[in-house]
Each structure stands twice: as structure tokens, then as C-alpha cells.
């Protein structure tokens, strides 16, 4: 089926690039501001761009339509405000002078992130990434339209605290989705009520993916942090972020739901921690639940709950919380720092240094005087006396802290780096990886920060990149047959019904997002288009679910998309 240009509002076919849709009468010009993609722009020959939904420091999120299946999607365009210059009428995005290298590297980070998420979705609790491609000198990520409404809006419509059991049931898919991200080495860094959508069935789904640069202060991008929900380590590029960063944000979201108010922003807590315990805000909460949230919202990463599964299990079980409490490190309050402390400390250090230098000079003078007095006399009287040989001290190999090699390019940054080659021996093995680019180091042994004698051996596992699989030809297969064939090859099918004018056999595959015979990454999501029965004029706007469980389907089992997913703002 050839890709067609369609109206992003009524999803009817447009024969010519007209300024007004002849079907619904909506204007297609002047809808989006200058510098963004105009409404009606076709990307990759199959996606029609609609109006802007939101803008952040990393790019623009557009409403959109998939032209073949005629279902609604969202399209994220990489367009960093601090690095990108104005684009011309050709839609080609150009970096600002002097920002070419940073623009290119952050664009690669954007593509790698969405490719990695695409490989683990559709997954429970995560907004599915359907496609990632390059065009206009930038990168686009196409995601499903999950419907529902933001948790932030849901909470506004449901004032007051939420029952803990109801909060657990609603957020469970999100916890599972974040855990799936962590298993492949991804950290979300933007978990907050604005990036969680509540579907019609009451379950939640996580959206709002972004690179580390957008969610860390001082990274070079115009950062996007969420007061009350971003972790303390996100406020400085000097702090390391990990799974415990998302754990803090999930604890903050749960705190907001069961307390009725958001936690005190982490940047403010670092100066003076005045965040009240959950049970202080809502006395009806069980003591153990208040303690769990206290563990999850600790300022120091090493002292808080470390993983998302631990947090969810503790929120759901008082018995587990008691076990967890015995293993938690005691919390230490950040010391208040007097502005004059640094100056006073510097003066004290200078005084001590001067004293040490003076003592060293006096010692050298004393030794020199002693040697000058006794050396001639010893030389005359002990010509025939053999000199005593001082005992050689035992020599020990110097020990160094092992550097952090994970994420570095082995050939470019390690193997040819003289400072490393001279100090260590490397034992390298290769391994396929869906999430780590080819040539990058996946893990190391000993771990970073451990002591190792100079010349010691460090084992490195280097990525061979994703395993590639030949796309099978499933055109004409039944839906069930195509799903089985793709799954047997290690691919993830996502099926969509398309309108059938009678040219195709009902229930059979019309086309796929990847051509037969091409190489695709193992675990890739393959969009499969299934011909509907010719008597059906309107097909469902959401994907069929042969390969993965999805929570977007309503409880009545109708297969229809949530009503909100079909709405389209026209203001």
C-alpha cells in the first residue's frame, strides 16, 4: 500500500497539498510557529505531522497520524533549543556555529535512547516507541497515543489523598515499566505526575522519555527538571545518577498521591531539609508506609532504597518493610555549611604548611652539620673497615583505584590511551548488546573504584552491537501465522488493522514496517498491517495485541481506542 498524505484532523486522504482540508474544512497553514514543522508535513513517507503538543529543551512533540493504518501517534523531533539554529523552508535543521560537535553527539544520544526503548516496548506500563528514523538532519521518534489524561490532571480532579492500595494498583504498571528500563541500563529521570497518564481502565502508563542532558542541570541543554520529583543528584553534573534516581521520583509521586501535596523540592532540601514525613501530613497513613517513603526520599543516594522493585514491594507489604529496615543504612543529615568555613580552613592549611616547611629546613641543616663534622674523621680511621650496607626496604607495587571504563569506546578511548596501557593489562571479550553501541564497554571487572596493583589485569566486555536478523517475508500470512513467524525470529510484532477495499484477503498481512530480506535488530518491534474485512468501514485506531499484553484496551474488551485518544485539539 502506497503511503498517502492525509489530513491530521479528520484522517481523510488529501489528493494535493491544499491549504485547507476539503473534507473537514480545517486550515493546514499557520498552525505551528515558525521554526517548527508545518502541519501536514509528511515524514519518512508515512507519518503526517499535526499541531505542536509541547516543547522542551531537547525538542518538539507533535501530534501526528500514521498514514497507512490511519491511527494517531505522537512524533518527537530532536531540536535542542540551545544548540540548533533556525531551519529554512526545506525543514533541514542546522546547528548553531560552534555547536556542531555537541549537536551531533547529543543527537546520537537521542537516537540511541529511543532505539533502546523501542526494543523493550510494547511493555507493560511504558508508552510504546513504534519507529525511530533520521530525516532533515535530525532524528524523529514515533510513539503510540496511549489516550487517557495526565496524572497531574487526574489528581486535580480528585482532590485529597488517595488510598495507598488504590495508588499501588494504579502505579504498578509504571513501576514494572521502570524496572524493565533499568534491566537494560536505561534511567528515565523524568518521572512525575505530568509524565504519567491515567487510562480509562484506571491503570497508569509512563511517558516523557528524554536523554540525560535534558534532565540534569548544567549539561549544556536547557534542562527540564520537576520540582518536588527530580532527585537531588540531578541538580549537578558532578553527581552520578542511577536506578536510585528513578526510585526517588517514584517515591515522590506516591507521596504526592497519598499525602495530597508534593514533597519539598530537592534543591531546597539540600540547603535545609524541611520535608515533613508522610504520616505528619496524613495521620491516617500506616507507620510502615510513612517509613518507606522516608527511605525512598533520602537525599543521599547510598542511603535510600536502591531499586524500584524493592520500593514497590515495601509499599505493598509491611512485613517486607520490616526486613528492609534492618538492612538500610542510617540516615545522616547534611551538615550546615558556614560561608566562612572555607576561608578559615584555607588559613589553617596555610599555617600548617608553613610550619612543616620550616621543620623540614631545620632538619636538613641539622643533618648536614652532623655529616660535615663526622665524615672526615670516619674516613681517616676506617679506611680498611668495610662499609655497612643498609638493609633495602621491601618494595611493594603501587596500588591505584580502577578507573570507570563502562560506556567508553574501547578502541578510541582505552586501547590506544597511553595512560591506561602503561598501568594495566586488559582481557577483552565481545558480546552482543541491544542497548550498548558497538565498540563501547558494557561492564568491567574489577569494578570502578576498587584497588588494583599497577600492571594488574582488568577484564572488559565490549559490545558487538545488536544482533542482526533477516526480516522474513510474511506478506499474505494470516495474523496468527505472521506473529508466530516473527516471534520465532526473535522479533516483536505489533499488529494494526487497515481498511480493505476488497483487494486483500481479510485477516492477512498487507505490509510490514520492515522489508523482507533486510537486516533488523533482534528484539525490534515490527509493525504488521492486517487487512480488515471489506464490510468494515472504520477500523480500530489502536494496535491489536497478539504479541504483548497492553493496558490500553478498555475493560469491556471492545478493542476500541479510549475516547481521548481520538480527540484532537483545534484551537
Coordinates of C-alpha atoms in Angstrom, one line a residue:
X1 CA 0.0 0.0 0.0
X2 CA 1.4 3.4 -1.0
X3 CA 1.8 6.0 1.7
X4 CA -0.7 8.8 1.2
X5 CA -0.9 12.3 2.6
X6 CA -3.9 12.7 4.9
X7 CA -5.4 15.4 7.0
X8 CA -4.1 15.2 10.5
X9 CA -7.5 16.2 11.9
X10 CA -10.1 14.1 10.1
X11 CA -7.6 11.5 8.7
X12 CA -9.1 11.7 5.2
X13 CA -6.9 11.4 2.2
X14 CA -5.6 14.6 0.5
X15 CA -5.0 14.5 -3.2
X16 CA -3.0 17.7 -3.4
X17 CA -1.1 19.8 -0.8
X18 CA -4.1 22.1 -0.3
X19 CA -4.0 24.8 2.5
X20 CA -7.5 23.7 3.7
X21 CA -8.8 20.2 4.1
X22 CA -11.7 19.7 1.6
X23 CA -13.3 17.1 3.9
X24 CA -13.3 18.8 7.3
X25 CA -12.6 22.4 6.3
X26 CA -9.7 22.8 8.8
X27 CA -6.9 25.1 7.8
X28 CA -3.5 23.4 7.4
X29 CA -1.4 26.5 7.3
X30 CA -0.2 28.8 10.1
X31 CA -1.0 26.2 12.8
X32 CA 2.6 25.7 14.1
X33 CA 5.0 28.6 14.9
X34 CA 8.0 29.5 12.6
X35 CA 10.9 27.2 13.1
X36 CA 8.8 24.0 13.7
X37 CA 7.4 21.6 11.1
X38 CA 4.3 22.9 9.4
X39 CA 1.0 21.0 9.9
X40 CA 0.7 18.4 7.1
X41 CA 4.4 17.7 6.7
X42 CA 5.0 14.1 5.7
X43 CA 7.9 12.3 7.4
X44 CA 9.5 9.0 6.2
X45 CA 6.8 8.8 3.6
X46 CA 4.3 7.5 6.2
X47 CA 3.7 10.0 9.1
X48 CA 1.7 13.2 8.8
X49 CA 2.7 15.9 11.3
X50 CA -0.1 17.7 13.2
X51 CA 0.0 20.5 15.7
X52 CA 2.6 21.0 18.4
X53 CA 1.8 19.3 21.7
X54 CA 4.7 20.5 23.8
X55 CA 8.3 21.9 23.6
X56 CA 11.2 21.2 25.9
X57 CA 14.9 21.9 25.8
X58 CA 15.5 18.8 23.8
X59 CA 12.9 19.0 21.1
X60 CA 9.3 19.3 19.9
X61 CA 6.5 16.9 20.5
X62 CA 3.9 16.9 17.7
X63 CA 0.6 15.2 17.4
X64 CA 0.6 13.1 14.2
X65 CA -1.1 10.3 12.2
X66 CA 0.3 7.1 10.7
X67 CA -0.8 7.3 7.1
X68 CA -1.1 3.6 6.3
X69 CA -3.1 2.4 9.3
X70 CA -4.7 5.8 9.9
X71 CA -4.2 5.8 13.6
X72 CA -3.0 8.7 15.8
X73 CA 0.6 8.8 17.1
X74 CA 2.9 11.4 18.7
X75 CA 6.2 12.4 17.0
X76 CA 9.2 13.7 19.0
X77 CA 11.7 15.7 16.9
X78 CA 15.2 16.2 18.2
X79 CA 15.7 20.0 18.2
X80 CA 17.8 21.3 21.2
X81 CA 17.0 25.0 21.7
X82 CA 20.5 25.8 22.9
X83 CA 22.3 24.1 20.0
X84 CA 20.0 24.4 16.9
X85 CA 19.8 27.4 14.6
X86 CA 16.8 28.5 12.6
X87 CA 15.7 26.0 10.0
X88 CA 14.8 27.0 6.4
X89 CA 11.8 26.2 4.3
X90 CA 13.4 22.9 3.4
X91 CA 12.8 21.9 7.1
X92 CA 16.6 21.0 7.3
X93 CA 17.8 21.5 10.9
X94 CA 21.2 23.2 11.2
X95 CA 23.3 23.5 14.4
X96 CA 24.5 26.9 15.7
X97 CA 28.1 27.8 14.7
X98 CA 30.5 26.3 17.2
X99 CA 27.9 23.8 18.4
X100 CA 28.3 21.3 15.6
X101 CA 30.1 18.6 17.6
X102 CA 27.8 18.8 20.7
X103 CA 24.7 18.8 18.4
X104 CA 25.9 15.7 16.7
X105 CA 26.8 13.8 19.8
X106 CA 23.6 14.7 21.6
X107 CA 21.6 13.7 18.5
X108 CA 23.2 10.3 18.6
X109 CA 22.3 10.0 22.3
X110 CA 18.7 10.8 21.4
X111 CA 18.6 8.2 18.7
X112 CA 20.2 5.5 20.9
X113 CA 17.7 6.2 23.7
X114 CA 14.6 5.8 21.6
X115 CA 16.1 2.8 19.8
X116 CA 16.7 1.1 23.2
X117 CA 13.1 1.9 24.4
X118 CA 11.7 0.6 21.1
X119 CA 13.3 -2.7 21.8
X120 CA 11.6 -3.2 25.1
X121 CA 8.2 -1.8 24.1
X122 CA 5.4 -2.6 23.8
X123 CA 5.8 -3.3 27.5
X124 CA 3.5 -3.0 30.4
X125 CA 3.5 0.5 31.8
X126 CA 5.6 2.2 29.1
X127 CA 4.5 4.3 26.2
X128 CA 5.5 2.3 23.1
X129 CA 8.0 3.6 20.6
X130 CA 6.9 2.5 17.2
X131 CA 9.6 3.9 14.9
X132 CA 12.9 5.9 15.0
X133 CA 14.4 7.4 11.9
X134 CA 16.7 10.2 10.6
X135 CA 15.5 13.0 8.3
X136 CA 16.0 16.8 7.9
X137 CA 19.5 16.4 9.6
X138 CA 17.8 15.3 12.8
X139 CA 16.1 12.3 14.5
X140 CA 12.4 11.6 14.9
X141 CA 10.8 9.1 17.4
X142 CA 7.3 8.0 16.7
X143 CA 5.3 6.8 19.7
X144 CA 1.8 5.5 20.3
X145 CA -1.0 7.7 21.5
X146 CA -2.0 5.9 24.8
X147 CA -5.0 8.1 25.4
X148 CA -6.1 8.9 29.0
X149 CA -5.0 12.0 30.8
X150 CA -2.0 13.1 32.8
X151 CA -1.9 12.0 36.4
X152 CA -1.4 15.7 37.3
X153 CA -4.9 16.5 35.8
X154 CA -6.4 13.4 37.4
X155 CA -5.2 14.5 40.8
X156 CA -6.6 17.9 40.3
X157 CA -10.0 16.3 39.6
X158 CA -9.7 14.0 42.6
X159 CA -8.6 16.4 45.5
X160 CA -7.4 14.9 48.7
X161 CA -5.2 11.9 49.5
X162 CA -5.5 8.7 47.5
X163 CA -5.8 5.4 49.4
X164 CA -2.5 3.6 49.4
X165 CA -3.9 0.4 48.0
X166 CA -5.5 2.4 45.1
X167 CA -2.2 4.2 44.5
X168 CA -0.4 0.9 44.3
X169 CA -2.9 -0.6 41.9
X170 CA -2.7 2.5 39.6
X171 CA 1.1 2.8 39.6
X172 CA 2.0 -0.8 39.4
X173 CA 2.4 -0.8 35.6
X174 CA 4.7 2.2 35.9
X175 CA 6.9 0.5 38.5
X176 CA 7.1 -2.5 36.2
X177 CA 7.9 -0.4 33.2
X178 CA 10.7 1.5 35.0
X179 CA 12.2 -1.8 36.3
X180 CA 12.2 -3.0 32.6
X181 CA 14.1 0.1 31.6
X182 CA 16.7 -0.4 34.4
X183 CA 17.2 -4.0 33.3
X184 CA 18.6 -2.8 30.0
X185 CA 20.6 0.1 31.6
X186 CA 18.2 3.0 31.0
X187 CA 17.2 5.6 33.5
X188 CA 14.1 7.7 32.9
X189 CA 15.0 10.8 35.1
X190 CA 11.7 12.5 34.5
X191 CA 9.1 10.5 36.5
X192 CA 6.4 13.0 37.7
X193 CA 2.6 13.4 37.5
X194 CA 2.9 15.3 34.3
X195 CA 4.6 12.3 32.5
X196 CA 2.3 9.6 33.8
X197 CA -1.0 9.1 32.0
X198 CA -4.1 7.5 33.7
X199 CA -6.0 5.4 31.2
X200 CA -9.7 4.8 31.2
X201 CA -9.3 1.4 33.0
X202 CA -7.6 3.2 35.9
X203 CA -4.1 1.9 35.2
X204 CA -1.2 4.3 34.6
X205 CA 1.4 4.5 31.8
X206 CA 4.8 6.3 31.8
X207 CA 5.7 8.8 29.0
X208 CA 8.2 11.6 28.7
X209 CA 11.4 9.9 27.7
X210 CA 14.5 12.2 27.4
X211 CA 18.3 12.0 27.3
X212 CA 20.4 12.6 30.4
X213 CA 21.3 16.1 29.2
X214 CA 17.7 17.3 29.4
X215 CA 17.2 16.0 32.9
X216 CA 20.5 17.2 34.5
X217 CA 21.3 20.8 35.4
X218 CA 24.3 22.4 33.8
X219 CA 24.6 19.8 30.9
X220 CA 24.6 22.3 28.0
X221 CA 20.9 21.7 27.1
X222 CA 18.1 23.8 28.5
X223 CA 17.3 21.4 31.4
X224 CA 13.9 20.2 32.3
X225 CA 13.6 19.3 36.0
X226 CA 10.5 18.8 38.0
X227 CA 10.4 20.5 41.4
X228 CA 9.5 18.0 44.1
X229 CA 10.1 15.0 41.9
X230 CA 13.6 15.3 40.5
X231 CA 16.2 13.7 42.7
X232 CA 19.0 15.7 44.4
X233 CA 21.7 14.3 42.2
X234 CA 20.0 15.7 39.1
X235 CA 20.9 19.2 40.2
X236 CA 24.6 18.8 39.5
X237 CA 26.6 17.2 36.6
X238 CA 29.2 16.2 39.2
X239 CA 26.8 13.7 40.8
X240 CA 26.3 10.2 39.4
X241 CA 22.7 9.2 38.5
X242 CA 21.4 5.6 38.6
X243 CA 18.4 3.4 39.3
X244 CA 18.1 5.1 42.7
X245 CA 17.3 8.4 40.8
X246 CA 14.1 7.0 39.4
X247 CA 13.4 5.4 42.8
X248 CA 13.4 8.8 44.4
X249 CA 11.0 10.2 41.8
X250 CA 8.6 7.2 42.1
X251 CA 8.6 7.7 45.9
X252 CA 7.8 11.4 45.4
X253 CA 4.9 10.6 43.1
X254 CA 3.5 8.1 45.6
X255 CA 4.0 10.7 48.4
X256 CA 2.0 13.2 46.3
X257 CA -0.8 10.8 45.8
X258 CA -1.2 9.6 49.4
X259 CA -0.4 12.9 51.1
X260 CA -2.3 15.3 48.8
X261 CA 0.8 17.6 48.3
X262 CA 4.2 17.3 46.7
X263 CA 7.5 16.9 48.6
X264 CA 9.7 19.9 49.1
X265 CA 12.0 20.3 46.0
X266 CA 15.3 18.5 46.4
X267 CA 17.4 21.6 45.7
X268 CA 15.7 23.3 48.7
X269 CA 16.1 20.2 50.9
X270 CA 19.8 20.2 50.3
X271 CA 20.1 23.6 52.0
X272 CA 17.6 22.9 54.7
X273 CA 15.6 19.6 54.8
X274 CA 12.1 20.6 55.9
X275 CA 10.2 17.9 54.1
X276 CA 7.6 16.5 56.5
X277 CA 7.1 12.8 57.0
X278 CA 4.1 11.4 55.1
X279 CA 2.3 10.5 58.3
X280 CA 2.7 14.1 59.6
X281 CA 0.8 15.3 56.6
X282 CA -1.7 12.4 56.5
X283 CA -2.1 10.8 60.0
X284 CA -4.3 8.1 58.5
X285 CA -1.3 6.5 56.8
X286 CA 0.2 3.4 58.4
X287 CA 3.5 4.0 60.1
X288 CA 5.4 1.5 57.9
X289 CA 4.2 3.3 54.7
X290 CA 5.4 6.6 56.0
X291 CA 8.8 5.0 56.8
X292 CA 9.1 3.5 53.3
X293 CA 8.5 6.9 51.7
X294 CA 11.1 8.4 54.1
X295 CA 13.6 5.7 53.0
X296 CA 12.8 6.4 49.3
X297 CA 13.2 10.2 49.6
X298 CA 16.5 10.3 51.4
X299 CA 18.9 12.9 50.0
X300 CA 22.0 10.7 49.8
X301 CA 21.6 8.0 47.1
X302 CA 23.6 5.5 49.0
X303 CA 21.2 5.8 52.0
X304 CA 17.9 5.5 50.1
X305 CA 16.1 2.4 48.8
X306 CA 18.2 1.4 45.8
X307 CA 15.8 -0.4 43.3
X308 CA 12.3 0.1 42.1
X309 CA 11.1 -3.5 42.9
X310 CA 12.3 -3.0 46.5
X311 CA 10.3 0.2 46.8
X312 CA 7.1 -1.3 45.3
X313 CA 7.3 -4.4 47.5
X314 CA 7.9 -2.3 50.6
X315 CA 4.9 -0.1 49.7
X316 CA 2.8 -3.2 49.4
X317 CA 4.0 -5.2 52.4
X318 CA 4.5 -4.3 56.0
X319 CA 6.5 -7.5 56.6
X320 CA 8.9 -6.7 53.8
X321 CA 9.3 -3.2 55.1
X322 CA 10.4 -4.6 58.5
X323 CA 13.1 -6.7 56.8
X324 CA 14.2 -3.8 54.6
X325 CA 14.5 -1.5 57.6
X326 CA 17.1 -3.8 59.1
X327 CA 19.4 -3.5 56.1
X328 CA 19.0 0.2 55.5
X329 CA 22.0 2.5 56.3
X330 CA 21.3 5.1 58.9
X331 CA 20.4 8.5 57.5
X332 CA 22.9 11.3 58.0
X333 CA 21.7 14.8 57.9
X334 CA 23.6 17.1 55.5
X335 CA 25.9 19.3 57.6
X336 CA 25.1 23.0 57.5
X337 CA 28.0 24.9 56.0
X338 CA 29.1 28.3 57.2
X339 CA 30.3 30.6 54.4
X340 CA 33.4 31.5 56.4
X341 CA 34.4 27.9 56.9
X342 CA 36.3 27.6 53.6
X343 CA 38.3 30.8 54.3
X344 CA 39.1 29.6 57.9
X345 CA 40.1 26.2 56.6
X346 CA 42.3 27.7 54.0
X347 CA 44.1 29.9 56.5
X348 CA 44.7 26.9 58.8
X349 CA 46.1 24.8 56.0
X350 CA 48.5 27.6 55.0
X351 CA 49.8 27.9 58.6
X352 CA 50.3 24.1 58.9
X353 CA 52.2 24.1 55.5
X354 CA 54.5 26.9 56.7
X355 CA 55.3 25.0 59.9
X356 CA 56.1 21.8 58.0
X357 CA 58.4 23.6 55.6
X358 CA 60.2 25.3 58.5
X359 CA 60.7 21.9 60.3
X360 CA 62.0 20.3 57.1
X361 CA 64.6 23.1 56.6
X362 CA 65.8 22.8 60.2
X363 CA 66.1 19.0 59.9
X364 CA 68.1 19.3 56.7
X365 CA 70.5 21.8 58.3
X366 CA 71.0 19.6 61.4
X367 CA 71.7 16.5 59.3
X368 CA 74.2 18.4 57.1
X369 CA 76.0 19.7 60.2
X370 CA 76.3 16.2 61.6
X371 CA 77.7 14.8 58.4
X372 CA 80.2 17.6 57.9
X373 CA 81.6 17.1 61.4
X374 CA 82.0 13.3 61.4
X375 CA 82.7 12.4 57.8
X376 CA 86.4 13.3 57.7
X377 CA 87.2 11.5 61.0
X378 CA 85.4 8.4 59.9
X379 CA 87.2 8.5 56.6
X380 CA 90.7 8.5 58.3
X381 CA 90.1 5.8 60.9
X382 CA 88.1 3.4 58.9
X383 CA 89.8 3.1 55.5
X384 CA 90.1 -0.7 55.9
X385 CA 86.8 -1.1 57.5
X386 CA 84.1 -2.4 55.2
X387 CA 81.1 -0.1 54.9
X388 CA 77.9 -1.4 56.4
X389 CA 75.3 -1.8 53.7
X390 CA 71.9 -0.6 54.8
X391 CA 69.1 -3.1 54.6
X392 CA 67.0 -2.4 51.5
X393 CA 63.4 -1.7 52.3
X394 CA 60.8 -4.2 50.9
X395 CA 59.4 -3.0 47.6
X396 CA 55.6 -3.1 47.2
X397 CA 53.8 -2.5 43.9
X398 CA 51.8 0.8 44.0
X399 CA 48.1 0.3 44.1
X400 CA 45.7 2.5 42.1
X401 CA 41.9 3.0 42.0
X402 CA 40.5 1.3 39.0
X403 CA 39.0 3.8 36.5
X404 CA 35.5 3.6 35.3
X405 CA 35.7 2.2 31.7
X406 CA 31.9 1.4 31.3
X407 CA 30.5 3.4 28.4
X408 CA 33.8 4.3 26.9
X409 CA 34.8 3.3 23.3
X410 CA 37.4 0.6 23.7
X411 CA 39.4 1.3 20.5
X412 CA 39.3 5.1 20.6
X413 CA 39.4 5.8 24.4
X414 CA 41.1 2.8 26.1
X415 CA 43.3 0.6 23.9
X416 CA 45.2 3.5 22.4
X417 CA 45.3 5.5 25.6
X418 CA 48.9 5.5 26.9
X419 CA 47.9 6.4 30.5
X420 CA 45.9 3.2 30.7
X421 CA 48.1 0.8 28.6
X422 CA 51.1 1.5 30.8
X423 CA 49.3 0.8 34.0
X424 CA 47.0 -2.1 33.3
X425 CA 46.6 -5.3 31.2
X426 CA 43.3 -5.7 29.5
X427 CA 41.5 -9.0 28.9
X428 CA 38.7 -8.3 26.4
X429 CA 35.7 -10.4 25.4
X430 CA 33.0 -9.4 22.9
X431 CA 29.2 -9.7 23.5
X432 CA 26.1 -8.8 21.6
X433 CA 24.1 -5.9 23.1
X434 CA 20.8 -4.3 22.2
X435 CA 21.4 -1.3 24.3
X436 CA 25.1 -0.5 24.1
X437 CA 26.6 0.7 20.8
X438 CA 29.2 -1.4 19.0
X439 CA 32.7 -0.9 20.4
X440 CA 31.5 0.5 23.8
X441 CA 32.4 -1.2 27.0
X442 CA 29.4 -2.9 28.7
X443 CA 31.0 -3.9 32.1
X444 CA 34.3 -4.4 33.8
X445 CA 36.0 -6.5 36.5
X446 CA 37.3 -5.2 38.9
X447 CA 34.6 -2.6 39.3
X448 CA 35.5 1.1 39.1
X449 CA 36.9 2.5 42.4
X450 CA 38.4 -0.8 43.6
X451 CA 42.1 -1.1 44.4
X452 CA 44.4 -2.8 41.9
X453 CA 48.2 -3.1 41.7
X454 CA 49.9 -1.3 38.9
X455 CA 50.2 -3.8 36.0
X456 CA 47.1 -5.7 37.1
X457 CA 44.6 -7.2 34.7
X458 CA 41.2 -5.7 34.1
X459 CA 38.5 -7.8 32.3
X460 CA 36.4 -5.8 29.8
X461 CA 33.3 -6.9 28.0
X462 CA 32.9 -4.9 24.8
X463 CA 29.7 -4.6 22.8
X464 CA 29.4 -6.2 19.3
X465 CA 26.3 -4.1 18.8
X466 CA 22.8 -5.6 18.4
X467 CA 22.4 -9.0 16.9
X468 CA 21.0 -8.6 13.3
X469 CA 18.3 -10.8 12.0
X470 CA 17.0 -11.2 8.4
X471 CA 13.4 -10.0 8.1
X472 CA 11.2 -12.8 6.9
X473 CA 8.6 -12.4 4.2
X474 CA 5.2 -12.7 5.9
X475 CA 3.1 -10.8 3.3
X476 CA -0.1 -12.9 2.8
X477 CA 0.3 -14.7 6.1
X478 CA -2.6 -14.8 8.5
X479 CA -2.2 -12.6 11.5
X480 CA -1.5 -15.7 13.8
X481 CA 1.0 -17.1 11.3
X482 CA 2.8 -13.8 10.9
X483 CA 3.0 -13.4 14.7
X484 CA 4.5 -16.9 15.2
X485 CA 7.0 -16.5 12.4
X486 CA 8.2 -13.1 13.6
X487 CA 8.4 -14.3 17.3
X488 CA 10.4 -17.4 16.2
X489 CA 13.0 -15.0 14.7
X490 CA 13.3 -13.0 17.9
X491 CA 11.2 -10.1 16.6
X492 CA 8.2 -8.4 18.4
X493 CA 5.1 -8.0 16.2
X494 CA 2.7 -5.1 16.8
X495 CA -0.4 -5.6 14.6
X496 CA -2.7 -2.9 13.2
X497 CA -5.9 -3.3 11.2
X498 CA -6.1 -1.3 8.0
X499 CA -9.0 -0.5 5.7
X500 CA -9.6 -3.1 3.0
X501 CA -11.3 -2.3 -0.3
X502 CA -11.5 -5.9 -1.2
X503 CA -8.0 -6.1 -2.8
X504 CA -6.7 -8.2 0.1
X505 CA -7.7 -11.3 1.9
X506 CA -9.3 -10.5 5.2
X507 CA -7.2 -11.1 8.3
X508 CA -4.0 -11.4 6.2
X509 CA -0.8 -9.4 6.2
X510 CA -0.7 -6.5 3.8
X511 CA 2.6 -4.9 4.6
X512 CA 5.2 -4.6 7.4
X513 CA 7.4 -1.7 8.7
X514 CA 10.5 -3.6 7.5
X515 CA 11.0 -5.0 4.0
X516 CA 11.6 -8.8 3.6
X517 CA 15.3 -9.6 3.3
X518 CA 16.6 -6.6 5.2
X519 CA 18.6 -6.9 8.4
X520 CA 16.8 -5.7 11.6
X521 CA 18.0 -5.8 15.2
X522 CA 16.9 -8.8 17.3
X523 CA 14.1 -7.7 19.5
X524 CA 12.9 -4.9 17.2
X525 CA 9.2 -4.1 17.1
X526 CA 7.8 -4.9 13.6
X527 CA 4.6 -3.1 12.8
X528 CA 2.3 -5.6 10.9
X529 CA -0.6 -4.2 8.9
X530 CA -3.6 -6.7 8.7
X531 CA -6.4 -6.3 6.1
X532 CA -9.8 -5.8 7.7
X533 CA -13.0 -7.3 6.4
X534 CA -14.2 -5.3 3.4
X535 CA -17.5 -4.8 5.1
X536 CA -15.8 -2.9 7.9
X537 CA -15.5 0.8 7.1
X538 CA -13.9 2.0 10.3
X539 CA -11.1 0.0 11.9
X540 CA -9.8 0.3 15.5
X541 CA -7.4 3.1 16.0
X542 CA -5.2 1.1 18.4
X543 CA -2.9 -1.9 17.7
X544 CA -4.1 -5.5 18.0
X545 CA -2.4 -7.3 20.8
X546 CA -1.1 -10.7 19.6
X547 CA 2.4 -10.3 20.9
X548 CA 2.3 -8.4 24.2
X549 CA -0.1 -7.5 26.8
X550 CA -1.2 -3.9 26.7
X551 CA -3.3 -1.9 29.1
X552 CA -4.8 0.5 26.6
X553 CA -7.7 -1.8 25.8
X554 CA -10.9 -0.9 27.8
X555 CA -12.3 -3.2 30.3
X556 CA -15.3 -4.1 28.1
X557 CA -13.0 -5.9 25.6
X558 CA -14.3 -3.9 22.6
X559 CA -10.8 -3.2 21.2
X560 CA -11.8 0.4 20.6
X561 CA -9.3 3.1 21.5
X562 CA -10.1 5.3 24.5
X563 CA -12.2 8.2 23.5
X564 CA -9.5 10.7 24.5
X565 CA -7.1 9.1 22.0
X566 CA -9.3 10.1 19.1
X567 CA -9.7 13.7 20.2
X568 CA -7.7 16.4 18.5
X569 CA -7.4 19.9 19.7
X570 CA -8.1 22.5 17.0
X571 CA -7.8 25.7 19.0

